[in-house]
Each structure stands twice: as C-alpha cells, then as structure tokens.
Coordinates of C-alpha atoms in Angstrom, one line a residue:
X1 CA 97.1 65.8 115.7
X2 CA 97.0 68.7 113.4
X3 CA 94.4 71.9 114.1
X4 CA 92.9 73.8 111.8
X5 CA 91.1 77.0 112.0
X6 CA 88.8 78.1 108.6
X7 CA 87.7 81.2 107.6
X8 CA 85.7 82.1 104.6
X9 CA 86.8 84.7 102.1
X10 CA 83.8 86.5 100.1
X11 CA 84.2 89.4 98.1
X12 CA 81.7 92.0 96.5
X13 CA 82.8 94.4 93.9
X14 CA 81.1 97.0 93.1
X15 CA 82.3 99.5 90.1
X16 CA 80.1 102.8 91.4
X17 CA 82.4 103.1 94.4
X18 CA 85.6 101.3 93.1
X19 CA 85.9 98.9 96.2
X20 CA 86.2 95.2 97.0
X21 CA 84.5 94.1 100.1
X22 CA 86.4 91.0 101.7
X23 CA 84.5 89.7 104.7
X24 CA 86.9 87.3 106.7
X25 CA 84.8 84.2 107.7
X26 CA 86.9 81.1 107.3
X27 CA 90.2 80.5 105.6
X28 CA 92.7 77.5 106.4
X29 CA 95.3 78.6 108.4
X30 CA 97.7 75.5 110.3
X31 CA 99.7 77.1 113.3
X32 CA 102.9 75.9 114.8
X33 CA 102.0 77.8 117.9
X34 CA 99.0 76.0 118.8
X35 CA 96.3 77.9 116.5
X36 CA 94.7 80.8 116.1
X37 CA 92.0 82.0 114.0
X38 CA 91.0 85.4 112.9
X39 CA 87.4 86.3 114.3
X40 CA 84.6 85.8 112.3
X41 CA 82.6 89.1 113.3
X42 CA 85.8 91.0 112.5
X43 CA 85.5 94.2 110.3
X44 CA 85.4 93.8 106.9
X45 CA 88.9 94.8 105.0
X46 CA 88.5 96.8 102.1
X47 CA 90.7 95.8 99.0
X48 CA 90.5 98.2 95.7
X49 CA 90.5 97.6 92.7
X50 CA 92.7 100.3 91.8
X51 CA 96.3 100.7 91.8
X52 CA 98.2 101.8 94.9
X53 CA 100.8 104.6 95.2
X54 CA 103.5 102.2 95.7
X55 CA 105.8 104.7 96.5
X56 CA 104.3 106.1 99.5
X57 CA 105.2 103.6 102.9
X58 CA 102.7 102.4 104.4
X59 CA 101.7 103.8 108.1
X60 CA 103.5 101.3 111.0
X61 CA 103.3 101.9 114.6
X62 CA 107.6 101.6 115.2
X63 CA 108.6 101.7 119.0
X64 CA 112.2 101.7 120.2
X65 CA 113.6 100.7 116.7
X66 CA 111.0 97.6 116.7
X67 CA 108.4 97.3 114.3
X68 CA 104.9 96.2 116.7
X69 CA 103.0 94.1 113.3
X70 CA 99.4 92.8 114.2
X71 CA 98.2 90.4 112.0
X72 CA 95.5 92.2 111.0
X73 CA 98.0 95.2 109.8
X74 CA 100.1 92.6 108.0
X75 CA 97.0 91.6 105.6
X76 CA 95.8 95.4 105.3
X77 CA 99.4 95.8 104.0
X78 CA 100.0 93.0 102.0
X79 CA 96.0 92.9 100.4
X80 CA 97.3 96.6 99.2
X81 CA 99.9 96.3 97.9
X82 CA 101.2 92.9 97.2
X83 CA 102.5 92.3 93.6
X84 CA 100.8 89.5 92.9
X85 CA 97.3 91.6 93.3
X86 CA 98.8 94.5 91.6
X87 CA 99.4 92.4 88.5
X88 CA 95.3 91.3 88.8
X89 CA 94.5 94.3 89.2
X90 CA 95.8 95.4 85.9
X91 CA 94.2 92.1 84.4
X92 CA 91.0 93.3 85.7
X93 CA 91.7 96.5 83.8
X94 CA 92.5 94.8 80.7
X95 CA 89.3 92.9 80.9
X96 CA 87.3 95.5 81.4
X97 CA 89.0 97.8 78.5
X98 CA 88.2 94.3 76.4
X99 CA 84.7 95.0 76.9
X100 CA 84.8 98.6 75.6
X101 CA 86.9 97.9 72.6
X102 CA 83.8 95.0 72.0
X103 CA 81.3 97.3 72.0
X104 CA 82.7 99.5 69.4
X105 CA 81.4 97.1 66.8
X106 CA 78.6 99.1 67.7
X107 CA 80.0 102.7 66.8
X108 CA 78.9 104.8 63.8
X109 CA 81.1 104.8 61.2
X110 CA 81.2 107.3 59.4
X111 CA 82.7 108.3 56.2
X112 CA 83.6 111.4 54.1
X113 CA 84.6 112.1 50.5
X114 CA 85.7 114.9 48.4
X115 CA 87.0 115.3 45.2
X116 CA 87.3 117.7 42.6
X117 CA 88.8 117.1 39.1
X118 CA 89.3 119.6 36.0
X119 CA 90.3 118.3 32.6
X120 CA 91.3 119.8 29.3
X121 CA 90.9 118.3 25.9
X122 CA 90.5 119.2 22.2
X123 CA 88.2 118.1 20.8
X124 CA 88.1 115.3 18.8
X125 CA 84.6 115.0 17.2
X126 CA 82.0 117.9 16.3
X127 CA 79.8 116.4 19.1
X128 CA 82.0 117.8 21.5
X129 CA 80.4 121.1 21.5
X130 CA 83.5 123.4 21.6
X131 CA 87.4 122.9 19.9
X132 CA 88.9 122.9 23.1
X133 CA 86.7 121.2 25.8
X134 CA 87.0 122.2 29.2
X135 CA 85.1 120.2 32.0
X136 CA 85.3 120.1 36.3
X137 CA 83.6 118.2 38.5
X138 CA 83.6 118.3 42.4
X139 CA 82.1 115.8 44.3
X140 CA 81.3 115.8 47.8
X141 CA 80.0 112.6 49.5
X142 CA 79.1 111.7 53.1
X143 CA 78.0 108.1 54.2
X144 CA 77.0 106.4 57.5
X145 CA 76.9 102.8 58.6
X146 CA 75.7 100.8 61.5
X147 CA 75.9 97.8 62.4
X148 CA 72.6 96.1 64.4
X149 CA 72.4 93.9 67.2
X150 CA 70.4 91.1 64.6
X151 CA 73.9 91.3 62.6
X152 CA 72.4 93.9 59.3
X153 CA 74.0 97.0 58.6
X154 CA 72.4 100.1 57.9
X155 CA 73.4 102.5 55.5
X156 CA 72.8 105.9 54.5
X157 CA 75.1 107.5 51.4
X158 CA 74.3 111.1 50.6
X159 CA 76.3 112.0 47.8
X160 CA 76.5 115.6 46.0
X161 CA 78.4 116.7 42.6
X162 CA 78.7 119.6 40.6
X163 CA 79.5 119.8 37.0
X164 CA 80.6 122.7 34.8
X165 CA 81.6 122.6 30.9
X166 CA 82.3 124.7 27.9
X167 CA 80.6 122.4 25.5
X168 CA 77.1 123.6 23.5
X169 CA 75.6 120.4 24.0
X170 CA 75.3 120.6 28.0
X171 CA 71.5 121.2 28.8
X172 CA 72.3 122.0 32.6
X173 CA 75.2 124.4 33.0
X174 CA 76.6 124.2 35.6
X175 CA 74.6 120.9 36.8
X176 CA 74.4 119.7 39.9
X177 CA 73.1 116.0 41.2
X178 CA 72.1 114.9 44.8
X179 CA 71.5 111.2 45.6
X180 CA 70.1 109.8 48.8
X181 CA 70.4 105.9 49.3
X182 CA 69.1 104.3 52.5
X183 CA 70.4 100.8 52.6
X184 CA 69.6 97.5 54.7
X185 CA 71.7 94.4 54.4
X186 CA 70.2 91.4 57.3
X187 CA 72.0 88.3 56.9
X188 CA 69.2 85.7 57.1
X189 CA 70.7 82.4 58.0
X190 CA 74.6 82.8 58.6
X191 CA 75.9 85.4 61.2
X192 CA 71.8 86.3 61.9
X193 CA 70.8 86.9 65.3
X194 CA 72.7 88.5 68.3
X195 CA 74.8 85.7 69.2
X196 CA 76.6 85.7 66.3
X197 CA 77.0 89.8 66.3
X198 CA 77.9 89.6 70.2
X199 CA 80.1 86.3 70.2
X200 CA 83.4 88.2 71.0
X201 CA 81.4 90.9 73.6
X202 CA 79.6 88.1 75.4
X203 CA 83.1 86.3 75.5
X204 CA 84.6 89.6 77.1
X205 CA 82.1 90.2 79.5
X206 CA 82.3 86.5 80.9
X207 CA 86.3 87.3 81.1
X208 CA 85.9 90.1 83.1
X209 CA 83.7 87.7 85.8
X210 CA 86.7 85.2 85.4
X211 CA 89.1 88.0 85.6
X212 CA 87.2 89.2 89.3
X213 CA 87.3 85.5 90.2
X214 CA 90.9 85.1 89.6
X215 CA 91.1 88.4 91.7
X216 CA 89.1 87.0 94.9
X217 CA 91.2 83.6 94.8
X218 CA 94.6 85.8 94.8
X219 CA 93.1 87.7 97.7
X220 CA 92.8 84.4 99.5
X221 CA 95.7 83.4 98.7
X222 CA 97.6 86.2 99.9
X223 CA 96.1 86.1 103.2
X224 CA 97.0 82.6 103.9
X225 CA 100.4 83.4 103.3
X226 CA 100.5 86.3 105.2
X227 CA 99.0 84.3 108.2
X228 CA 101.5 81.5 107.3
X229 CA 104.6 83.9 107.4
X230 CA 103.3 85.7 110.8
X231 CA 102.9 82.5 112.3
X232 CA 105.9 81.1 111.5
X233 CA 107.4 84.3 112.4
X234 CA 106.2 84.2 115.6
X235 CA 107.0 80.5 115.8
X236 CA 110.4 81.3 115.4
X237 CA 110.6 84.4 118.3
X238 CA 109.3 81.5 120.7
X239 CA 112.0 78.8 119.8
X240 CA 115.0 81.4 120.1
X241 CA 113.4 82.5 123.4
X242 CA 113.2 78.7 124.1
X243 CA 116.6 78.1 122.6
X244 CA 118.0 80.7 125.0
X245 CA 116.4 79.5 128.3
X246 CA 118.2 76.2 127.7
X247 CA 121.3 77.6 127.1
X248 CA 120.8 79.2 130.2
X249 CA 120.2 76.1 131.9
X250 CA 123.1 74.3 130.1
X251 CA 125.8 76.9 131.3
X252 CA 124.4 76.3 135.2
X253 CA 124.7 72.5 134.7
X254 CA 128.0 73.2 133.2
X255 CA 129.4 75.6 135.9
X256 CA 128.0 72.9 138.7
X257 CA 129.5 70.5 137.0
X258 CA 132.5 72.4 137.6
X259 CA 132.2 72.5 140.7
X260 CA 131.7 69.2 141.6
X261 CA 134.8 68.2 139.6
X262 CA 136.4 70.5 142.0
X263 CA 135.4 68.9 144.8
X264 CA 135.8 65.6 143.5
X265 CA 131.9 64.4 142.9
X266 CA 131.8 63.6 139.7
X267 CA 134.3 62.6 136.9
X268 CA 136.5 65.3 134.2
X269 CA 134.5 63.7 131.6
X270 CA 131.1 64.7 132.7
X271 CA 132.6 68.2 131.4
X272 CA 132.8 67.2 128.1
X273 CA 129.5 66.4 127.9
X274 CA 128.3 69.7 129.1
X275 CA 130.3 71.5 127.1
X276 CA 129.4 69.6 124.5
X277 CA 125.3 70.4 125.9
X278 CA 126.3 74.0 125.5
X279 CA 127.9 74.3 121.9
X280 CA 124.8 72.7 121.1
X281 CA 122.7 75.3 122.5
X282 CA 124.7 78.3 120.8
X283 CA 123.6 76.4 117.6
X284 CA 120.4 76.1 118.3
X285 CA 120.3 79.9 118.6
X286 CA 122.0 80.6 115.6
X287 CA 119.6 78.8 113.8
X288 CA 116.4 80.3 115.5
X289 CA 118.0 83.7 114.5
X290 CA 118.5 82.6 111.0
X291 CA 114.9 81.7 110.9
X292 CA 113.6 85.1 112.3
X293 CA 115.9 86.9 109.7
X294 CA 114.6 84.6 106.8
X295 CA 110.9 84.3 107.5
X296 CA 110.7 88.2 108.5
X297 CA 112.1 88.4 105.1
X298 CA 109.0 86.2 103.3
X299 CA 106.9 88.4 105.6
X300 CA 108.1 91.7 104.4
X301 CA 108.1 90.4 100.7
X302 CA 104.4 89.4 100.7
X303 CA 103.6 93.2 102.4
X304 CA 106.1 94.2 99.6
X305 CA 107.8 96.7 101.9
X306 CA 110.5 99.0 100.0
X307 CA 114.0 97.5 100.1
X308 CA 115.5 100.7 100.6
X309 CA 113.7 102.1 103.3
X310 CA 114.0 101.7 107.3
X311 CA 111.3 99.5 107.3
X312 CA 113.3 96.3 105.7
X313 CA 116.0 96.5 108.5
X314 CA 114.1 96.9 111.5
X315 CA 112.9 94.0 113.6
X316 CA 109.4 92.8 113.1
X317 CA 107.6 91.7 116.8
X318 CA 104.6 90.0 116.5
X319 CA 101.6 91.4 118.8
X320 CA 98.8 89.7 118.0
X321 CA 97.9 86.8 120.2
X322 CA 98.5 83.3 118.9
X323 CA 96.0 81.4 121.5
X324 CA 93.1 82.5 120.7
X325 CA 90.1 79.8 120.3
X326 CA 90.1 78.4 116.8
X327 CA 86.4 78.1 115.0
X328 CA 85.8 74.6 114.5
X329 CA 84.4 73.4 111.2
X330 CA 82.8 70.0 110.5
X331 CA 83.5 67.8 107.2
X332 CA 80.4 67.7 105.8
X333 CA 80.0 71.8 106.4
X334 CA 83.5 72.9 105.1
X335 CA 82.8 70.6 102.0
X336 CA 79.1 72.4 101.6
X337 CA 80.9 75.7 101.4
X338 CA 83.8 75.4 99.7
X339 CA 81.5 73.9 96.8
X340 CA 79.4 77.2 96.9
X341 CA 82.3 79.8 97.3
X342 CA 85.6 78.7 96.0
X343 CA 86.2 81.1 93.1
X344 CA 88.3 78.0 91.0
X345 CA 84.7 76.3 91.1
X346 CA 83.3 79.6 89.8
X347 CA 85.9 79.9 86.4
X348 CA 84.8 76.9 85.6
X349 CA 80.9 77.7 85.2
X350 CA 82.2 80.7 83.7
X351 CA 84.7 78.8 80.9
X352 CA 81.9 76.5 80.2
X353 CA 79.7 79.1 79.2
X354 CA 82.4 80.5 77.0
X355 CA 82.3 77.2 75.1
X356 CA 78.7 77.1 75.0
X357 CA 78.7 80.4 73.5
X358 CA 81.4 78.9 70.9
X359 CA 79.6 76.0 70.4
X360 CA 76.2 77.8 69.4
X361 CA 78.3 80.6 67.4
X362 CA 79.8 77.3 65.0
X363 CA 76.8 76.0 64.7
X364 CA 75.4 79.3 62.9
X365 CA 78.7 79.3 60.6
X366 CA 77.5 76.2 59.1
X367 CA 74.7 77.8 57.8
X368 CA 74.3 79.2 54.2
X369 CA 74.8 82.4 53.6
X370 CA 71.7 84.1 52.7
X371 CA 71.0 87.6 53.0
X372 CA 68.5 90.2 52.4
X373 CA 69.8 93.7 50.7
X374 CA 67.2 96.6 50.2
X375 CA 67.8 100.2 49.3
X376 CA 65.3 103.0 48.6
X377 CA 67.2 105.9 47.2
X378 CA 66.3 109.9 46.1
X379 CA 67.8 111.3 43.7
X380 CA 67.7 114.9 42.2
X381 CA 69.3 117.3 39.4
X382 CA 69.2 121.4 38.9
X383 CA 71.1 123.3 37.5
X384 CA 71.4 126.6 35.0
X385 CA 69.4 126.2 31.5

C-alpha cells in the first residue's frame, strides 16, 4: 500500500520588495524509503523573481571529498536557479514589459513641423505687383494629441507662418499668421467606452496573473522533483548498502560451503550454486552504483550545478532523515484544497476572463461608427503696413 505525504505550495509576490514567498504546507511526495514529509511549520523559502548570477556556485557544506545535501539545501538550490524557473522568470518579465508597452497608447504624442520655402518668378500679369516676384514663407507648426480612456482624442495644433514679398499689392509686409485649434474627436457607438480603448492593456494585465501562476505551478513542480530525485537518491545509497551486506553473507556461505566440501558434508555442486549466489550479488552492486551515479546526475541537473566545476564529480550523501512522520491528508480535504490553490485551476478563471473581455470588445465592433468631432480654433494676423 502506497503512502503519501502532502504539502501545500502558496506563493505571494510582491513587486515593492522583488520576492516570492513559498510557504511549504503540502505537496505530494511518494517515497521508496518509507516516507517522509517536509514539516509544515518549516520556514518559509524565498524564491525571486529576478534572475540569478548563474555563474557564481552555490554555498555547499563538502566534508572529506563528500558533498553532505539536506533536502532542504537541494530545493533552496534548485528553486534558484533551476532552468526551467529561469526561463519563467524571464516570461514574467516579458509580461510585465507587455504591460508598459500597453499603456503607451496613453503617451502624448507630439509632433513638430518646420518649413521654409523661397521662390522666384517673373511676373506674368500686372497684378503681380513687381517684374520679378520674389516670395518666402517659413512655417513653424507644433501639435499635440491624446488619446482618452472613453476612446476620443484630443488635439491641440498651434501653427505659426511668416510671409515676406516684393510685390505692391501685399497689405501686410512681412505678414505673419498664428492659428490655435483645439480639437475633440469621441467615437460615440463603435470603439466608445474604456473597454474597447483598454482591450489589449486589460488582456496584458490578466497575462501577467497567468504568467505568476504559471510561475507558482513551476515552483511546485520543481520541488517535487527535487524531493523525488533525493529520495530516490537516497533509495539507491540504501540498496547498494543492502546489496553489499548480502554479498557479504554470500561469500561466508560460499567459503563454508568450502569447507564442508572439504570435509565431505555436502556435495561439489552445492559450490556452483554459491558461486553462482555470489556473481549475482557483484551485479546487484554494479547496478545499485549505476543508479547512484544516474540519479545523483538528475539530482544535480534539477539544482543545475556547473558541469565544469568540482561540484558535478563529487559524491552527493543524503543527510536528511527519510523516517520522519508523514502528515496525513483525508480525501475530501486534499480535494477541498487543491480546488482552491492549484494555480492550473487559477489560468483558467484567468483565460476566461480574457474571452470575456474579447467577447464584450466584438460585440462593440458591430456597432456603427458614429462619432462626434468639435474644434474651436484662434486665429490671428500682424504684420508691417
């Protein structure tokens, strides 16, 4: 019969200090060992949301060539700087940067013109006021725009021209104009309202609580499999230690089997079979060992140790105790919190109200497009008479 041990896995982000609180509760862990479980009233581990040095090792306590790993170490290691978390972390950055690029619908935009034009041309009527007529203009113009949270735009133009000619006929020489336009454009059916002006920041923003939720489930996710390698890490220190006591107990059955040959107790064929109990044995270890190398391998993948360094080679040793007393978990309770806390439940809620925003923004694009466009303007000339 199979024993589990649960803990719960909650995290709390907050963006002021740049840290992920994960509080181990109760996460499904199966042991080979007989089982252990991770204490609820343990201290929290702190996971953040920024990336690690990777190239700095991480602190291990190494004795006589050994590496000593608790458990607790293992997931400190591996919820720093695991690859899979590194790679949400830098979706988490993305999302948020999603959210800043969103709200620049809301920046001023601004805009500025010059120009400046002179022309030369004879004259071609007696109306032109000179033989040769000689006329510049420079024109400087400013505007602003920005956009509202009911979906208008607001705009202010401010435009500014000078004027000089040779001709008779020019009352104002040089002239110079100034025009001042403050205009309003509200869409009044389609694309009114701030749905339809927020659709793609609301969309970002309910990314970025996706994004954090993906992040919480790959923390989870990482500590099983931490607990999973150490276990079956340990596991496999305890069957070559097994593996070598009964060698040890072949070779004396095998020696007093010997013996009693020699004296004539027991048949030449009873040899065979011990040596046959021994070979079996030397296998036995061979394959324990292989297993230690392999899943010490998995273990120092997931805590994404550097392949070049001492720590890859040396020999991990397990030190925290497998026998401590699993926290038991009814049916009925496990169910009640997984439905409350397991982050896949909370993407869901969150795509759905992704939809619903797409559903309600569709529904205003099948409106008719309708606006209302005012502008109240200023306008002034001067100039030499």
């Amino acid at each position: 019969m199979n024993e589990y041990s649960a803990r719960k896995v909650v995290t709390m982000m907050t963006h002021g200090r740049g840290k992920v609180r994960v509080f181990l509760g109760s996460l499904a862990c199966l042991l080979c060992l007989g089982l252990a479980a991770v204490e609820t009233d343990a201290d929290p581990i702190l996971v953040s949301p920024q990336q690690p040095d990777l190239s700095v090792p991480p602190t291990l306590a190494i004795q006589d060539g050994v590496l000593q790993l608790s458990l607790e170490d293992a997931v400190a290691i591996a919820l720093e700087r695991n690859l899979s978390l590194v790679v949400e972390r830098f979706a988490q950055q993305e999302a948020e940067l999603a959210i800043q690029q969103n709200m620049g619908i809301y920046d001023l935009f601004t805009t500025a013109d010059f120009q400046k034009l002179a022309d030369t041309s004879p004259a071609a009527s007696n109306l032109d006021g000179a033989l040769v007529q000689e006329f510049e203009l420079m024109d400087v113009d400013l505007g602003l725009e920005q956009l509202v949270s009911t979906g208008g735009r607001l705009r202010f133009d401010w435009d500014n021209n000078e004027q000089k000619t040779n001709s008779l006929f020019a009352t104002l020489n040089p002239a110079y104009r100034i025009d001042m336009d403050l205009t309003l454009i509200q869409p009044l059916l389609r694309n009114r309202g701030k749905l339809a002006t927020n659709r793609n920041l609301l969309i970002a923003q309910t990314n970025r609580s996706i994004s954090r939720e993906t992040f919480e489930l790959q923390v989870t996710d990482v500590i099983l499999r931490v607990e999973s390698a150490y276990w079956n890490l340990a596991e496999s220190i305890a069957q070559l230690e097994v593996a070598e006591e009964s060698l040890d107990l072949a070779k004396q059955l095998h020696e007093q089997n010997m013996i009693r040959v020699e004296v004539g107790t027991l048949a030449p064929l009873e040899l065979v079979q011990s040596e046959a109990g021994v070979a079996s044995r030397e296998v036995e270890i061979i394959r324990a060992r292989a297993a230690i190398g392999d899943r010490s391998d998995v273990l120092r993948q997931l805590m994404n140790l550097e392949r070049t360094g001492e720590m890859w080679d040396l020999p991990i040793v397990p030190t925290s105790d497998p026998f401590e007393q699993p926290e038991t978990v009814g049916l009925d309770e496990a169910i009640e919190i997984a439905l409350q806390n397991r982050p896949e439940l909370r993407q869901q809620d969150l795509a759905l109200e992704n939809r619903q925003i797409d559903v309600d923004y569709f529904k205003n694009q099948r409106k008719a497009r309708l606006d209302f466009a005012g502008t109240y303007g200023l306008n002034g000339v001067g100039g030499d008479i």
